[in-house]
Amino acid sequence: MAETAAALRTLAHNVRTARARAGLSLDELGRRAQVSKGALVGLEKAQGNPNFATLVRLADTLGVSVSALLEGSAEGRVRIVAADAVAPLWTGERGGEARLMLTTSGPAPVEVWRWRLEPDEEYPSHPHQAGVVETVSVTAGRMTLVVDGTEHAVEAGQTATFDGDAPHAYRGAGTETCHLIMTVHLPPAPAAS
């Protein structure tokens, strides 16, 4: 319970900071991210339990990575993250999950995700901001990648890449669990004026 409270405080601080840096009011951030002002007020007070889709919409609107909203300050030059040390940000109805392992630093950060999809389990994603590029590398099993309504089979040992500004979804295919590594390449943040 203490870890959850600390994570909410970190999230609240990071959302407030990113909103201020972007020069957005609560009303404007809520309108752009399609999140109610009440939910944002609660979030900035470290209250509530935002879902994964809400975090993605906020990150996209604020021009930051999801992990930039979730992580505290960096600890040194090398960071090693164990999969079991990171809580899933999405859990599917059949037991699949998505874990945001880390985000690289720099002007164009990259998020590194570990996904597990059970057969026929699907995660639909809304379009990201322009300039976001995703890659999926299937390490075991098979998946169907749906981008802008078109299905693409991706099997173990294959990697696919696509522009993330179109509607897309990830679906487990076949009879075995699909394991994949996904990277989300974010565009450089706009220069401060």
GROMACS .gro file of C-alpha atoms in nm:
model
  193
    1MET     CA    1   0.000   0.000   0.000
    2ALA     CA    2   0.287   0.239   0.077
    3GLU     CA    3   0.438   0.166  -0.267
    4THR     CA    4   0.108   0.252  -0.437
    5ALA     CA    5   0.082   0.581  -0.246
    6ALA     CA    6   0.441   0.669  -0.338
    7ALA     CA    7   0.375   0.584  -0.705
    8LEU     CA    8   0.065   0.805  -0.704
    9ARG     CA    9   0.262   1.094  -0.551
   10THR     CA   10   0.530   1.056  -0.821
   11LEU     CA   11   0.264   1.045  -1.093
   12ALA     CA   12   0.088   1.352  -0.948
   13HIS     CA   13   0.415   1.548  -0.937
   14ASN     CA   14   0.514   1.446  -1.291
   15VAL     CA   15   0.173   1.532  -1.441
   16ARG     CA   16   0.170   1.874  -1.268
   17THR     CA   17   0.525   1.945  -1.384
   18ALA     CA   18   0.461   1.837  -1.746
   19ARG     CA   19   0.133   2.032  -1.757
   20ALA     CA   20   0.306   2.347  -1.627
   21ARG     CA   21   0.594   2.301  -1.873
   22ALA     CA   22   0.340   2.269  -2.157
   23GLY     CA   23   0.156   2.579  -2.032
   24LEU     CA   24  -0.178   2.397  -2.014
   25SER     CA   25  -0.461   2.460  -1.771
   26LEU     CA   26  -0.643   2.164  -1.619
   27ASP     CA   27  -0.938   2.240  -1.848
   28GLU     CA   28  -0.722   2.246  -2.162
   29LEU     CA   29  -0.528   1.930  -2.071
   30GLY     CA   30  -0.856   1.754  -1.996
   31ARG     CA   31  -1.008   1.862  -2.326
   32ARG     CA   32  -0.706   1.760  -2.533
   33ALA     CA   33  -0.650   1.427  -2.351
   34GLN     CA   34  -1.023   1.349  -2.320
   35VAL     CA   35  -0.995   1.318  -1.941
   36SER     CA   36  -1.241   1.488  -1.707
   37LYS     CA   37  -1.119   1.789  -1.510
   38GLY     CA   38  -1.229   1.613  -1.189
   39ALA     CA   39  -1.012   1.312  -1.271
   40LEU     CA   40  -0.715   1.542  -1.340
   41VAL     CA   41  -0.765   1.733  -1.015
   42GLY     CA   42  -0.771   1.401  -0.827
   43LEU     CA   43  -0.468   1.276  -1.016
   44GLU     CA   44  -0.267   1.589  -0.936
   45LYS     CA   45  -0.362   1.541  -0.569
   46ALA     CA   46  -0.231   1.181  -0.584
   47GLN     CA   47  -0.582   1.039  -0.559
   48GLY     CA   48  -0.760   0.793  -0.783
   49ASN     CA   49  -0.642   0.506  -0.998
   50PRO     CA   50  -0.593   0.611  -1.362
   51ASN     CA   51  -0.611   0.330  -1.617
   52PHE     CA   52  -0.351   0.259  -1.882
   53ALA     CA   53  -0.544   0.430  -2.163
   54THR     CA   54  -0.572   0.749  -1.956
   55LEU     CA   55  -0.196   0.750  -1.890
   56VAL     CA   56  -0.125   0.706  -2.263
   57ARG     CA   57  -0.361   0.992  -2.358
   58LEU     CA   58  -0.204   1.221  -2.095
   59ALA     CA   59   0.150   1.133  -2.204
   60ASP     CA   60   0.067   1.189  -2.572
   61THR     CA   61  -0.103   1.521  -2.498
   62LEU     CA   62   0.186   1.639  -2.280
   63GLY     CA   63   0.447   1.521  -2.532
   64VAL     CA   64   0.620   1.288  -2.286
   65SER     CA   65   0.656   0.913  -2.244
   66VAL     CA   66   0.427   0.714  -2.018
   67SER     CA   67   0.724   0.626  -1.801
   68ALA     CA   68   0.815   0.994  -1.770
   69LEU     CA   69   0.485   1.026  -1.584
   70LEU     CA   70   0.551   0.720  -1.369
   71GLU     CA   71   0.921   0.725  -1.286
   72GLY     CA   72   1.110   0.912  -1.020
   73SER     CA   73   1.453   1.059  -1.085
   74ALA     CA   74   1.717   0.851  -1.266
   75GLU     CA   75   1.969   0.658  -1.059
   76GLY     CA   76   2.310   0.653  -1.225
   77ARG     CA   77   2.439   0.569  -1.571
   78VAL     CA   78   2.322   0.210  -1.601
   79ARG     CA   79   1.977   0.093  -1.510
   80ILE     CA   80   1.886  -0.276  -1.501
   81VAL     CA   81   1.520  -0.360  -1.458
   82ALA     CA   82   1.385  -0.706  -1.380
   83ALA     CA   83   1.045  -0.788  -1.533
   84ASP     CA   84   0.903  -0.891  -1.195
   85ALA     CA   85   1.006  -0.556  -1.044
   86VAL     CA   86   0.765  -0.367  -1.270
   87ALA     CA   87   0.390  -0.386  -1.218
   88PRO     CA   88   0.179  -0.447  -1.530
   89LEU     CA   89   0.011  -0.136  -1.669
   90TRP     CA   90  -0.239  -0.350  -1.859
   91THR     CA   91  -0.382  -0.688  -1.767
   92GLY     CA   92  -0.601  -0.871  -2.017
   93GLU     CA   93  -0.912  -1.075  -1.949
   94ARG     CA   94  -0.725  -1.398  -2.029
   95GLY     CA   95  -0.414  -1.322  -1.823
   96GLY     CA   96  -0.203  -1.130  -2.071
   97GLU     CA   97  -0.015  -0.824  -1.956
   98ALA     CA   98   0.199  -0.530  -2.061
   99ARG     CA   99   0.487  -0.398  -1.853
  100LEU     CA  100   0.669  -0.073  -1.927
  101MET     CA  101   1.025  -0.178  -1.844
  102LEU     CA  102   1.199   0.157  -1.895
  103THR     CA  103   1.228   0.465  -2.108
  104THR     CA  104   1.558   0.589  -2.243
  105SER     CA  105   1.659   0.946  -2.174
  106GLY     CA  106   1.745   1.209  -2.429
  107PRO     CA  107   1.562   1.433  -2.673
  108ALA     CA  108   1.378   1.143  -2.847
  109PRO     CA  109   1.309   0.881  -2.577
  110VAL     CA  110   1.226   0.517  -2.645
  111GLU     CA  111   0.990   0.315  -2.424
  112VAL     CA  112   1.069  -0.056  -2.388
  113TRP     CA  113   0.771  -0.281  -2.310
  114ARG     CA  114   0.733  -0.654  -2.238
  115TRP     CA  115   0.398  -0.798  -2.350
  116ARG     CA  116   0.230  -1.132  -2.303
  117LEU     CA  117  -0.086  -1.203  -2.503
  118GLU     CA  118  -0.295  -1.515  -2.468
  119PRO     CA  119  -0.464  -1.661  -2.780
  120ASP     CA  120  -0.742  -1.430  -2.907
  121GLU     CA  121  -0.666  -1.172  -2.637
  122GLU     CA  122  -0.654  -0.821  -2.781
  123TYR     CA  123  -0.539  -0.479  -2.672
  124PRO     CA  124  -0.672  -0.195  -2.890
  125SER     CA  125  -0.467   0.126  -2.882
  126HIS     CA  126  -0.580   0.471  -2.980
  127PRO     CA  127  -0.361   0.661  -3.225
  128HIS     CA  128  -0.057   0.831  -3.072
  129GLN     CA  129   0.076   1.176  -3.154
  130ALA     CA  130   0.232   1.227  -3.498
  131GLY     CA  131   0.592   1.106  -3.513
  132VAL     CA  132   0.552   0.808  -3.277
  133VAL     CA  133   0.691   0.486  -3.427
  134GLU     CA  134   0.632   0.145  -3.271
  135THR     CA  135   0.814  -0.183  -3.323
  136VAL     CA  136   0.702  -0.526  -3.206
  137SER     CA  137   0.944  -0.819  -3.189
  138VAL     CA  138   0.777  -1.152  -3.122
  139THR     CA  139   1.002  -1.378  -2.913
  140ALA     CA  140   0.758  -1.671  -2.874
  141GLY     CA  141   0.421  -1.760  -3.023
  142ARG     CA  142   0.232  -1.555  -3.280
  143MET     CA  143   0.036  -1.234  -3.288
  144THR     CA  144  -0.184  -1.038  -3.520
  145LEU     CA  145  -0.091  -0.673  -3.550
  146VAL     CA  146  -0.380  -0.460  -3.672
  147VAL     CA  147  -0.285  -0.117  -3.809
  148ASP     CA  148  -0.554   0.109  -3.949
  149GLY     CA  149  -0.786  -0.189  -3.994
  150THR     CA  150  -0.536  -0.412  -4.179
  151GLU     CA  151  -0.419  -0.736  -4.011
  152HIS     CA  152  -0.055  -0.846  -4.021
  153ALA     CA  153   0.066  -1.184  -3.892
  154VAL     CA  154   0.388  -1.158  -3.687
  155GLU     CA  155   0.554  -1.480  -3.570
  156ALA     CA  156   0.837  -1.569  -3.333
  157GLY     CA  157   1.162  -1.429  -3.469
  158GLN     CA  158   0.990  -1.153  -3.668
  159THR     CA  159   0.981  -0.779  -3.603
  160ALA     CA  160   0.730  -0.529  -3.740
  161THR     CA  161   0.736  -0.152  -3.731
  162PHE     CA  162   0.465   0.105  -3.801
  163ASP     CA  163   0.368   0.468  -3.749
  164GLY     CA  164   0.172   0.482  -3.422
  165ASP     CA  165  -0.052   0.772  -3.526
  166ALA     CA  166  -0.308   0.529  -3.674
  167PRO     CA  167  -0.551   0.313  -3.475
  168HIS     CA  168  -0.378  -0.015  -3.393
  169ALA     CA  169  -0.423  -0.331  -3.188
  170TYR     CA  170  -0.222  -0.631  -3.073
  171ARG     CA  171  -0.390  -0.973  -3.063
  172GLY     CA  172  -0.257  -1.312  -2.958
  173ALA     CA  173  -0.282  -1.565  -3.243
  174GLY     CA  174  -0.256  -1.941  -3.266
  175THR     CA  175  -0.279  -2.171  -2.965
  176GLU     CA  176   0.026  -2.063  -2.762
  177THR     CA  177   0.099  -1.758  -2.550
  178CYS     CA  178   0.263  -1.479  -2.749
  179HIS     CA  179   0.558  -1.299  -2.590
  180LEU     CA  180   0.687  -0.980  -2.747
  181ILE     CA  181   0.907  -0.682  -2.687
  182MET     CA  182   0.758  -0.354  -2.803
  183THR     CA  183   0.943  -0.028  -2.839
  184VAL     CA  184   0.771   0.307  -2.871
  185HIS     CA  185   0.996   0.568  -3.034
  186LEU     CA  186   0.880   0.913  -2.930
  187PRO     CA  187   0.950   1.224  -3.138
  188PRO     CA  188   1.187   1.482  -2.994
  189ALA     CA  189   1.021   1.718  -2.750
  190PRO     CA  190   0.958   2.066  -2.891
  191ALA     CA  191   1.228   2.315  -2.801
  192ALA     CA  192   1.140   2.545  -2.514
  193SER     CA  193   1.074   2.900  -2.627
   0.00000   0.00000   0.00000
